[in-house]
GROMACS .gro file of C-alpha atoms in nm:
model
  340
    1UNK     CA    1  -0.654   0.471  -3.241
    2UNK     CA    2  -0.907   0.377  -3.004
    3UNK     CA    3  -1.182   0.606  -3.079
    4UNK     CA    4  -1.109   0.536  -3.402
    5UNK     CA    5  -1.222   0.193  -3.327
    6UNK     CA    6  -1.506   0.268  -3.122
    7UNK     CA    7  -1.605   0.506  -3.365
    8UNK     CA    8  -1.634   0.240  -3.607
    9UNK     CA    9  -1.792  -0.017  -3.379
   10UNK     CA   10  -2.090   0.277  -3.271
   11UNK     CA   11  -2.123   0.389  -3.677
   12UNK     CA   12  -2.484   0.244  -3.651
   13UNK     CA   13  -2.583   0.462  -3.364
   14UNK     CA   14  -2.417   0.795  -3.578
   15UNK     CA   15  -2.612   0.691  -3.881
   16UNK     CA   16  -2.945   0.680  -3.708
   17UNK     CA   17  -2.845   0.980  -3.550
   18UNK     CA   18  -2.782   1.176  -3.840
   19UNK     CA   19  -3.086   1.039  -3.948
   20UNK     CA   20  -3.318   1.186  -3.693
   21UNK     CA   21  -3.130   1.511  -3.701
   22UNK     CA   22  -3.199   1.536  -4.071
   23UNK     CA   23  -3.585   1.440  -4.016
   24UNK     CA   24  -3.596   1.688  -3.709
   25UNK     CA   25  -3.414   1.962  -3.945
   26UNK     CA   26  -3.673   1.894  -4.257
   27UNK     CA   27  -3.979   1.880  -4.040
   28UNK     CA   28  -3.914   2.233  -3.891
   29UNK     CA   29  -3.798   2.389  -4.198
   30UNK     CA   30  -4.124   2.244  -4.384
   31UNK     CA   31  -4.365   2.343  -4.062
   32UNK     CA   32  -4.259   2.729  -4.135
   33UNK     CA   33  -4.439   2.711  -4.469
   34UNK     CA   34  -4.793   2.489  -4.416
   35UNK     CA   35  -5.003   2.371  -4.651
   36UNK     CA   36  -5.163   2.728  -4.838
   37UNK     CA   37  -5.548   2.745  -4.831
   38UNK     CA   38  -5.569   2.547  -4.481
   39UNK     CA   39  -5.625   2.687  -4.155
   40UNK     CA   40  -5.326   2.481  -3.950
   41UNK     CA   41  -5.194   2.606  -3.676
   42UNK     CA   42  -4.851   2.834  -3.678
   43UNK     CA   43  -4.528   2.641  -3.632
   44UNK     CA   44  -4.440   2.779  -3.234
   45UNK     CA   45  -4.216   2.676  -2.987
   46UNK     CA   46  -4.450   2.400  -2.874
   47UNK     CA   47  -4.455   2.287  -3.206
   48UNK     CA   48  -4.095   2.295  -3.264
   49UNK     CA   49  -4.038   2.066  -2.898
   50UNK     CA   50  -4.342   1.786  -3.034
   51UNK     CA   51  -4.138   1.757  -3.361
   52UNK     CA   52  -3.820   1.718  -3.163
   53UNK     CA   53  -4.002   1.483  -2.997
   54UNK     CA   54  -4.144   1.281  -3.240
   55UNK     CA   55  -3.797   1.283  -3.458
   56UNK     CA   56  -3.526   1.240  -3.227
   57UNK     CA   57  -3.622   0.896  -3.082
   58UNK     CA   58  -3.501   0.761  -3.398
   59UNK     CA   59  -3.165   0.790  -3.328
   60UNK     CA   60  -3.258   0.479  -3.099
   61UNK     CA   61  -3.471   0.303  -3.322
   62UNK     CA   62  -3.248  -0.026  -3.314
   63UNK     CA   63  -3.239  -0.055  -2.940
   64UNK     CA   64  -3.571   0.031  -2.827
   65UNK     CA   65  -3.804   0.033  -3.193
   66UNK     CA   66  -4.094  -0.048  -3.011
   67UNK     CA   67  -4.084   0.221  -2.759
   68UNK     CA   68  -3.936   0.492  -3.027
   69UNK     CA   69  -4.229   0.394  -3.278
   70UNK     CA   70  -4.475   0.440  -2.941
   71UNK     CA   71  -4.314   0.767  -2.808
   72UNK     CA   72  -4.296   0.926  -3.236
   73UNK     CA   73  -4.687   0.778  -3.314
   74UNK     CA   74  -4.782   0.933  -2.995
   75UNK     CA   75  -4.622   1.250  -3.051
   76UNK     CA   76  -4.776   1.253  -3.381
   77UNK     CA   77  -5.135   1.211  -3.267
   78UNK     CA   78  -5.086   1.459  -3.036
   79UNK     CA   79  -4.896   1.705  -3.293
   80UNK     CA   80  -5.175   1.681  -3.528
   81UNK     CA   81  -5.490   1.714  -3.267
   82UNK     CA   82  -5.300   2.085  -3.177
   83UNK     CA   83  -5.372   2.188  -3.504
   84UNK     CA   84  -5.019   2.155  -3.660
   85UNK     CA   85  -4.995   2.043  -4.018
   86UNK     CA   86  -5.013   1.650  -3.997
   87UNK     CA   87  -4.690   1.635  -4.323
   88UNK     CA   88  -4.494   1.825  -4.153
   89UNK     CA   89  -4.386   1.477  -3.942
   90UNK     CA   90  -4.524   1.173  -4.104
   91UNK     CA   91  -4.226   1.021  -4.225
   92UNK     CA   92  -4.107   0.985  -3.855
   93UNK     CA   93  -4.341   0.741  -3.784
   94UNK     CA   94  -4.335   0.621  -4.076
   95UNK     CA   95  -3.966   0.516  -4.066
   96UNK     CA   96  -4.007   0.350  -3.692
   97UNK     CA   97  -4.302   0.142  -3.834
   98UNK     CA   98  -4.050   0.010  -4.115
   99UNK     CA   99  -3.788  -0.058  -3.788
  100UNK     CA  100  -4.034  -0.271  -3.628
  101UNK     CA  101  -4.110  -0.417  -3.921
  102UNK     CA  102  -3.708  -0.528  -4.031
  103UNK     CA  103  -3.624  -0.618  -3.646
  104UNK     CA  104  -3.941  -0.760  -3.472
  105UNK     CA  105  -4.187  -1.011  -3.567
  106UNK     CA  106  -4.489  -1.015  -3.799
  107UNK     CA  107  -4.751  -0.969  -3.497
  108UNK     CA  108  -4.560  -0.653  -3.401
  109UNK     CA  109  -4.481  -0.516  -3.707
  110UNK     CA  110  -4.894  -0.524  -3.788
  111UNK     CA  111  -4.993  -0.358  -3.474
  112UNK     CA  112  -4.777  -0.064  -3.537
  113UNK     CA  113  -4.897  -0.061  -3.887
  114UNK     CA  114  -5.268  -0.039  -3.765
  115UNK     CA  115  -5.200   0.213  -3.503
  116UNK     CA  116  -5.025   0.424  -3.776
  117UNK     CA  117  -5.383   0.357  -4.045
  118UNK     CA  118  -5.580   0.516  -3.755
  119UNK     CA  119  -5.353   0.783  -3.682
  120UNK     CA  120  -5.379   0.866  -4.059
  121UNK     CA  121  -5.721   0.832  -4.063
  122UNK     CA  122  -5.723   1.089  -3.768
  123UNK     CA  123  -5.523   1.369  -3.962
  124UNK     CA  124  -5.713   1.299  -4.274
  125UNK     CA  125  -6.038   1.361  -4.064
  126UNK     CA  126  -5.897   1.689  -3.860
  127UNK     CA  127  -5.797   1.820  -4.245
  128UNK     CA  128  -6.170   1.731  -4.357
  129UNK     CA  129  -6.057   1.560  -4.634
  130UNK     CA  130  -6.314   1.273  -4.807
  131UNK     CA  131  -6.350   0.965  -4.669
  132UNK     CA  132  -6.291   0.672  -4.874
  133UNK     CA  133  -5.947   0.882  -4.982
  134UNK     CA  134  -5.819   0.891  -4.673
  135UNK     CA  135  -5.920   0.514  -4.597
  136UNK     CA  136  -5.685   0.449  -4.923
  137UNK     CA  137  -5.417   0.612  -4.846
  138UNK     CA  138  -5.455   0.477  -4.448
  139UNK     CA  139  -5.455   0.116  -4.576
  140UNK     CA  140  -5.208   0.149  -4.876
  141UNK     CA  141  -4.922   0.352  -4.727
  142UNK     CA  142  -4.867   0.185  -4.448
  143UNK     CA  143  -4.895  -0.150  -4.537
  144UNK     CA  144  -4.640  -0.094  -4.758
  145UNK     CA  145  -4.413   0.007  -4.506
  146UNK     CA  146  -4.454  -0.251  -4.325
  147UNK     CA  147  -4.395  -0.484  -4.638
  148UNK     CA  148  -4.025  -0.321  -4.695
  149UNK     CA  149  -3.971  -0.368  -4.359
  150UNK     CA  150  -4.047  -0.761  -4.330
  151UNK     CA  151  -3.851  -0.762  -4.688
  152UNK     CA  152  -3.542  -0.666  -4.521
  153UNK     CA  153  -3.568  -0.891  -4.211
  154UNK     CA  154  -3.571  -1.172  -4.409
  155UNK     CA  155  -3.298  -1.004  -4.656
  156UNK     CA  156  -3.093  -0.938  -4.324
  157UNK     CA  157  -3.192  -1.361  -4.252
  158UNK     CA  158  -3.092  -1.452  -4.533
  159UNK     CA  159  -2.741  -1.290  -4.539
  160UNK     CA  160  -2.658  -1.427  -4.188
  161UNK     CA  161  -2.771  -1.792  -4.289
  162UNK     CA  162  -2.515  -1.712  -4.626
  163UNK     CA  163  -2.232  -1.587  -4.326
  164UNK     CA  164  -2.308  -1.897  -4.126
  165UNK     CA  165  -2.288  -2.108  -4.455
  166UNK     CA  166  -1.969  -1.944  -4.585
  167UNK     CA  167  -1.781  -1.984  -4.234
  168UNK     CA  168  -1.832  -2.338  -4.216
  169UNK     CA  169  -1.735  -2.377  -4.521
  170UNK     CA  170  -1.414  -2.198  -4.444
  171UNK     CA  171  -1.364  -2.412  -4.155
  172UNK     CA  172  -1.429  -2.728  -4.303
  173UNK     CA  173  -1.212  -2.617  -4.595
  174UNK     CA  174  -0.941  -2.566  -4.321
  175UNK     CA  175  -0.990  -2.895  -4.151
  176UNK     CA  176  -0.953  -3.049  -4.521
  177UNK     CA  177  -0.618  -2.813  -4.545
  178UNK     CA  178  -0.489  -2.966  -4.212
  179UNK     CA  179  -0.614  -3.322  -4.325
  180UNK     CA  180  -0.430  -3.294  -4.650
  181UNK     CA  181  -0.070  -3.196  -4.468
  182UNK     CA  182  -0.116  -3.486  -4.199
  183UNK     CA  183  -0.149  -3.734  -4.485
  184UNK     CA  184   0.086  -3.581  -4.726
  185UNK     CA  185   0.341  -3.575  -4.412
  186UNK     CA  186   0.248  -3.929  -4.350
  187UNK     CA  187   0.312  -4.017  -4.695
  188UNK     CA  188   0.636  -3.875  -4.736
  189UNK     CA  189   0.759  -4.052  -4.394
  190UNK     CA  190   0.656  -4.373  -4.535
  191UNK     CA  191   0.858  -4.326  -4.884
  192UNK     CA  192   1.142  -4.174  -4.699
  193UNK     CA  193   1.083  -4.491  -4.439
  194UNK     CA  194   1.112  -4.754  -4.742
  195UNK     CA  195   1.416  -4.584  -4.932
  196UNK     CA  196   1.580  -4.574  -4.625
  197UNK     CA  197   1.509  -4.962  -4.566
  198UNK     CA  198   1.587  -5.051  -4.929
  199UNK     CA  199   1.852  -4.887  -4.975
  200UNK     CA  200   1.988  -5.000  -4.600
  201UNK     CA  201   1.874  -5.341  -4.662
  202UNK     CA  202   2.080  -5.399  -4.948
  203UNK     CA  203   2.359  -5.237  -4.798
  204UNK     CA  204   2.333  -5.455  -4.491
  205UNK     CA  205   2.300  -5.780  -4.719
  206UNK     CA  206   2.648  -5.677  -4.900
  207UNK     CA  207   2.780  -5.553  -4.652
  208UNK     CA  208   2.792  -5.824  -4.379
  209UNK     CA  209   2.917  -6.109  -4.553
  210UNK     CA  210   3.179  -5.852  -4.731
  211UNK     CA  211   3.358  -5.824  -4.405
  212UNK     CA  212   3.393  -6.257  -4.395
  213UNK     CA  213   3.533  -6.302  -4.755
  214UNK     CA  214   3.743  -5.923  -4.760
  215UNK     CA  215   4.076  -6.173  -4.695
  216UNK     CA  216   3.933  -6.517  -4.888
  217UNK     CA  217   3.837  -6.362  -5.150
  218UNK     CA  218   3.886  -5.986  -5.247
  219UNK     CA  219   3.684  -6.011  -5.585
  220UNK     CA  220   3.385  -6.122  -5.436
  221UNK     CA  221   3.477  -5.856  -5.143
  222UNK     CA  222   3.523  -5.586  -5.425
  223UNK     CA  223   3.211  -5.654  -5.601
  224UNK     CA  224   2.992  -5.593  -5.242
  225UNK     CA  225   3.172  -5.264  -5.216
  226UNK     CA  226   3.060  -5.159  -5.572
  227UNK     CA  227   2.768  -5.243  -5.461
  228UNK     CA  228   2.721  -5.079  -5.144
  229UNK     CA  229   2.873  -4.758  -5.345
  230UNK     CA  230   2.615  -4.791  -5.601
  231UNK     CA  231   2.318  -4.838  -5.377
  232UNK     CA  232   2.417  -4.547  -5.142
  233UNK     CA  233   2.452  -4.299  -5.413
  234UNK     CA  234   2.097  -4.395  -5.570
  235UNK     CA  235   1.980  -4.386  -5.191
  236UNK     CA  236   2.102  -4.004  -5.138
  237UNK     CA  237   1.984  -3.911  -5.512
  238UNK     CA  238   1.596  -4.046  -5.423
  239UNK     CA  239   1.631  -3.847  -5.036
  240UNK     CA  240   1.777  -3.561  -5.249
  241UNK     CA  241   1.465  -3.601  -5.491
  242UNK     CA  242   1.213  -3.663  -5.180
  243UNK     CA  243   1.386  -3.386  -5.005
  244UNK     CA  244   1.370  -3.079  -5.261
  245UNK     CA  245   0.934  -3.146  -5.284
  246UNK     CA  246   0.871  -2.882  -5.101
  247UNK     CA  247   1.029  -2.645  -5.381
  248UNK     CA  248   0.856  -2.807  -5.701
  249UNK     CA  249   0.648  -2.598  -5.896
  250UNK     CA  250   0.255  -2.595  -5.908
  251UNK     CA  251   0.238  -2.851  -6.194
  252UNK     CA  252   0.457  -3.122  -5.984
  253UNK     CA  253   0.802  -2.972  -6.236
  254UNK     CA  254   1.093  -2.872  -6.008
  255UNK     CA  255   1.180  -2.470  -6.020
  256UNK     CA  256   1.378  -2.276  -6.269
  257UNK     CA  257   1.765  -2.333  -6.199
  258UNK     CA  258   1.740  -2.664  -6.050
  259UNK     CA  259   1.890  -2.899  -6.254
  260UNK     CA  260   1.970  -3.172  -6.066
  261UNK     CA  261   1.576  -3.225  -6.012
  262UNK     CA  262   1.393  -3.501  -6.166
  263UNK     CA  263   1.072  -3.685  -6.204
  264UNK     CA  264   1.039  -3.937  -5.858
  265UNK     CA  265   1.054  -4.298  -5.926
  266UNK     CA  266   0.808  -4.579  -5.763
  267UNK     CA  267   0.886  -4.675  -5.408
  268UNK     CA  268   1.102  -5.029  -5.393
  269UNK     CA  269   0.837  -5.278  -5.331
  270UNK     CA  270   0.790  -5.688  -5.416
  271UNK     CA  271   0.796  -5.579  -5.775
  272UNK     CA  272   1.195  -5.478  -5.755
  273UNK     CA  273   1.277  -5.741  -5.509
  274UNK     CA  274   1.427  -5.907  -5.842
  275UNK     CA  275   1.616  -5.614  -5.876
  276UNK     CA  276   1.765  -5.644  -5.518
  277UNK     CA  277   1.798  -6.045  -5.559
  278UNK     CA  278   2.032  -6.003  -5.873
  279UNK     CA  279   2.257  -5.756  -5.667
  280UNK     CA  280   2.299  -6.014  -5.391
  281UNK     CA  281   2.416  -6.278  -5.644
  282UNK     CA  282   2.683  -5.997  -5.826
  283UNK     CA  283   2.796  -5.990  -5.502
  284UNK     CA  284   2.884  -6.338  -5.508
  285UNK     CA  285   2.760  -6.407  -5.150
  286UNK     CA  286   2.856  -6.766  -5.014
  287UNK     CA  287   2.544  -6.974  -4.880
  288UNK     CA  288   2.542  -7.304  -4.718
  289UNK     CA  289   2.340  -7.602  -4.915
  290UNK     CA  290   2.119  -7.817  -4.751
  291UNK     CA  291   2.313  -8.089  -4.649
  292UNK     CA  292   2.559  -7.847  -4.491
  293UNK     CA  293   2.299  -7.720  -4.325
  294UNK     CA  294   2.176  -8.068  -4.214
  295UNK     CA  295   2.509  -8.077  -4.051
  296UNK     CA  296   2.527  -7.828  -3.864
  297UNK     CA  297   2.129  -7.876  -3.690
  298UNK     CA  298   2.214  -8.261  -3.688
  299UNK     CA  299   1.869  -8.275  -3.869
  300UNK     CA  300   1.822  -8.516  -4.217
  301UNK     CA  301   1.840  -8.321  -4.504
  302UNK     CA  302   1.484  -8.362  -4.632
  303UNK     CA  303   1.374  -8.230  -4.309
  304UNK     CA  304   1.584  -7.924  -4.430
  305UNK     CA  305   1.436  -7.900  -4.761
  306UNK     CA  306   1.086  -7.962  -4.629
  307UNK     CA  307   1.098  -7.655  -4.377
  308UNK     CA  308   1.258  -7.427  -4.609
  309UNK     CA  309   1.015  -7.469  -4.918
  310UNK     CA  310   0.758  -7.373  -4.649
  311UNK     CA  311   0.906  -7.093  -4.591
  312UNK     CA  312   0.976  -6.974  -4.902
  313UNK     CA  313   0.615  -7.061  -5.046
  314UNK     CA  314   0.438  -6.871  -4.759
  315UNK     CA  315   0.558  -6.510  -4.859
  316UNK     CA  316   0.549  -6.647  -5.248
  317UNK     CA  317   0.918  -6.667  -5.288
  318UNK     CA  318   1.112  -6.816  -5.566
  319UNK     CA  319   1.480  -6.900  -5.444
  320UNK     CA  320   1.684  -6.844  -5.123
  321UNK     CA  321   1.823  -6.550  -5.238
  322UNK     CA  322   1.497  -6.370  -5.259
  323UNK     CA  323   1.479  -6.497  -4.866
  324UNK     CA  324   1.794  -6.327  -4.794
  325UNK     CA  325   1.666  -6.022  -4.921
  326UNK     CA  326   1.312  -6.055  -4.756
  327UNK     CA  327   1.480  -6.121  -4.417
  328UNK     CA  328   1.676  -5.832  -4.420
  329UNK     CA  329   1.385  -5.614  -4.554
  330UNK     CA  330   1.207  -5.703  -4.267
  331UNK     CA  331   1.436  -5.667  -4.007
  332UNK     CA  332   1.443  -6.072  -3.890
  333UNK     CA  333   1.812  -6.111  -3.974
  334UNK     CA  334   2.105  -5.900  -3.952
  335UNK     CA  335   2.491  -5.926  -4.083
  336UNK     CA  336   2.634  -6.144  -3.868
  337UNK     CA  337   2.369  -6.402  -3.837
  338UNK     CA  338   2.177  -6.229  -3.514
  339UNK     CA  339   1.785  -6.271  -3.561
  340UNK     CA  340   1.592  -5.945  -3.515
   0.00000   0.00000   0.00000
């Protein structure tokens, strides 16, 4: 497979040479039958070597097309001042002007042009042809040459500056790709972070008292345990939700055949701590007043009041229940009475 692929990688270097070998073949086929009526010179062996020469330097017209378009021009001149029929190997030239003129710049490419004028010029004047005609043909042939050349160097511009432009748009589309992922991941590990909490949170509020009042009272035990029960199972059914995204369709829908799927619900936030409040009071969770608290810090009981409507005004809260919940929420209390 190798020369397969270097075969590939040198198919530049096999076009241009097919392309001289075709110009060389032409050039000798058309010398053996000159122009009729003119007194050229006989295609010989000499003849056959200068059109060899002047043809077969193409094949290295990308590498070197200023010193192929000097060594065919040359050849050329000297082809047509032996008496050979100029025709037989003007497109040669020709063709290495219009590489000069697609791969080097404008000063270059109207040099070669010029030289190739006066070397038409020259055949025109060996043939005896008029004057002004051949000063026509010198200007207008060449020059357009040169033109098609120039027209694909800035053709051959233009499509690199499109390449350049496409591949950074590919790799700005890519770093938008990987952009996209990191925040969808770190969106889904916040959601799966707060039904975790909630769900825990609650869990933790019925739980821990539960455990205090299971012998006291086993209604009020109970009714934590349905809760807990509850709260777990909607926990599991959201992670079960959160968990199956990655097989939802392409318009957000889950796939054929899944029918537990179904459509995500917000994330717990302030706006169901309600929710979460009315579950701690099913539960029937015992709380100490003020004045039992009072007690127990051997501090008056307005002091009491006084520190906990600050506390419950700076987070905008309504009752001590909605406290409980916040505190566990947040991590600063945990069953048991330990502070986080």
């Amino acid at each position: 497979m190798r020369w397969i692929t270097r075969l590939i990688e040198r198919r530049d270097l096999w076009l241009d040479t097919a392309i001289a070998a075709a110009f060389t073949l032409v050039a000798v086929l058309l010398g053996r039958q000159p122009e009729p009526g003119a007194d050229w010179r006989a295609q010989d062996g000499l003849g056959i070597a200068l059109i060899c020469l002047i043809n077969a330097p193409l094949a290295l017209r990308r590498r070197a097309p200023l010193t192929v378009f000097a060594v065919s021009d040359s050849a050329w001149g000297l082809f047509i001042t032996l008496d050979y029929w100029p025709v037989v190997n003007s497109m040669g030239p020709f063709f290495a002007l219009y590489t000069v003129a697609s791969l080097r710049r404008l000063r270059s490419a109207v040099v070669c042009t010029v030289l190739v004028g006066a070397v038409w010029v020259y055949s025109g004047w060996r043939a005896g042809q008029a004057t002004p005609a051949v000063l026509a043909q010198a200007a207008v042939f060449p020059a357009v040459g040169c033109r098609v050349g120039i027209a694909a160097q800035v053709s051959a511009r233009r499509a690199d500056r499109l390449a350049e432009l496409a591949e950074q748009v590919r790799r700005e589309q890519q770093d938008r790709m990987r952009r996209a992922v990191a925040e969808e991941q770190r969106r889904i590990a916040r959601e799966l972070h707060d039904v975790v909490a909630h769900h825990m949170s609650v869990i933790n509020v019925q739980g821990g008292p539960a455990s205090y009042v299971f012998d006291s009272e086993p209604d009020t035990a109970r009714a934590a345990l349905h809760t807990i029960k509850e709260t777990s199972q909607e926990g599991l059914g959201e992670l079960r939700r959160m968990l199956t995204l990655p097989r939802t369709g392409p318009e957000g829908g889950a796939e054929p055949g899944d029918a537990e799927a179904a459509p995500y619900a917000p994330m717990p936030g302030l706006s169901r701590l309600g929710e979460m409040v009315e579950r701690v009071r099913a539960a029937g969770v015992p709380g100490l007043s003020n004045t039992e608290i009072a007690e127990q810090l051997f501090i008056s009981e307005a002091t009491v009041k006084t520190h906990l409507n600050r506390t419950m005004t700076k987070p905008d809260l309504d009752s001590r229940d909605q406290a409980v919940v916040v505190a566990y929420e947040t991590g600063l209390v945990t069953p048991g009475g330990t502070t986080g």
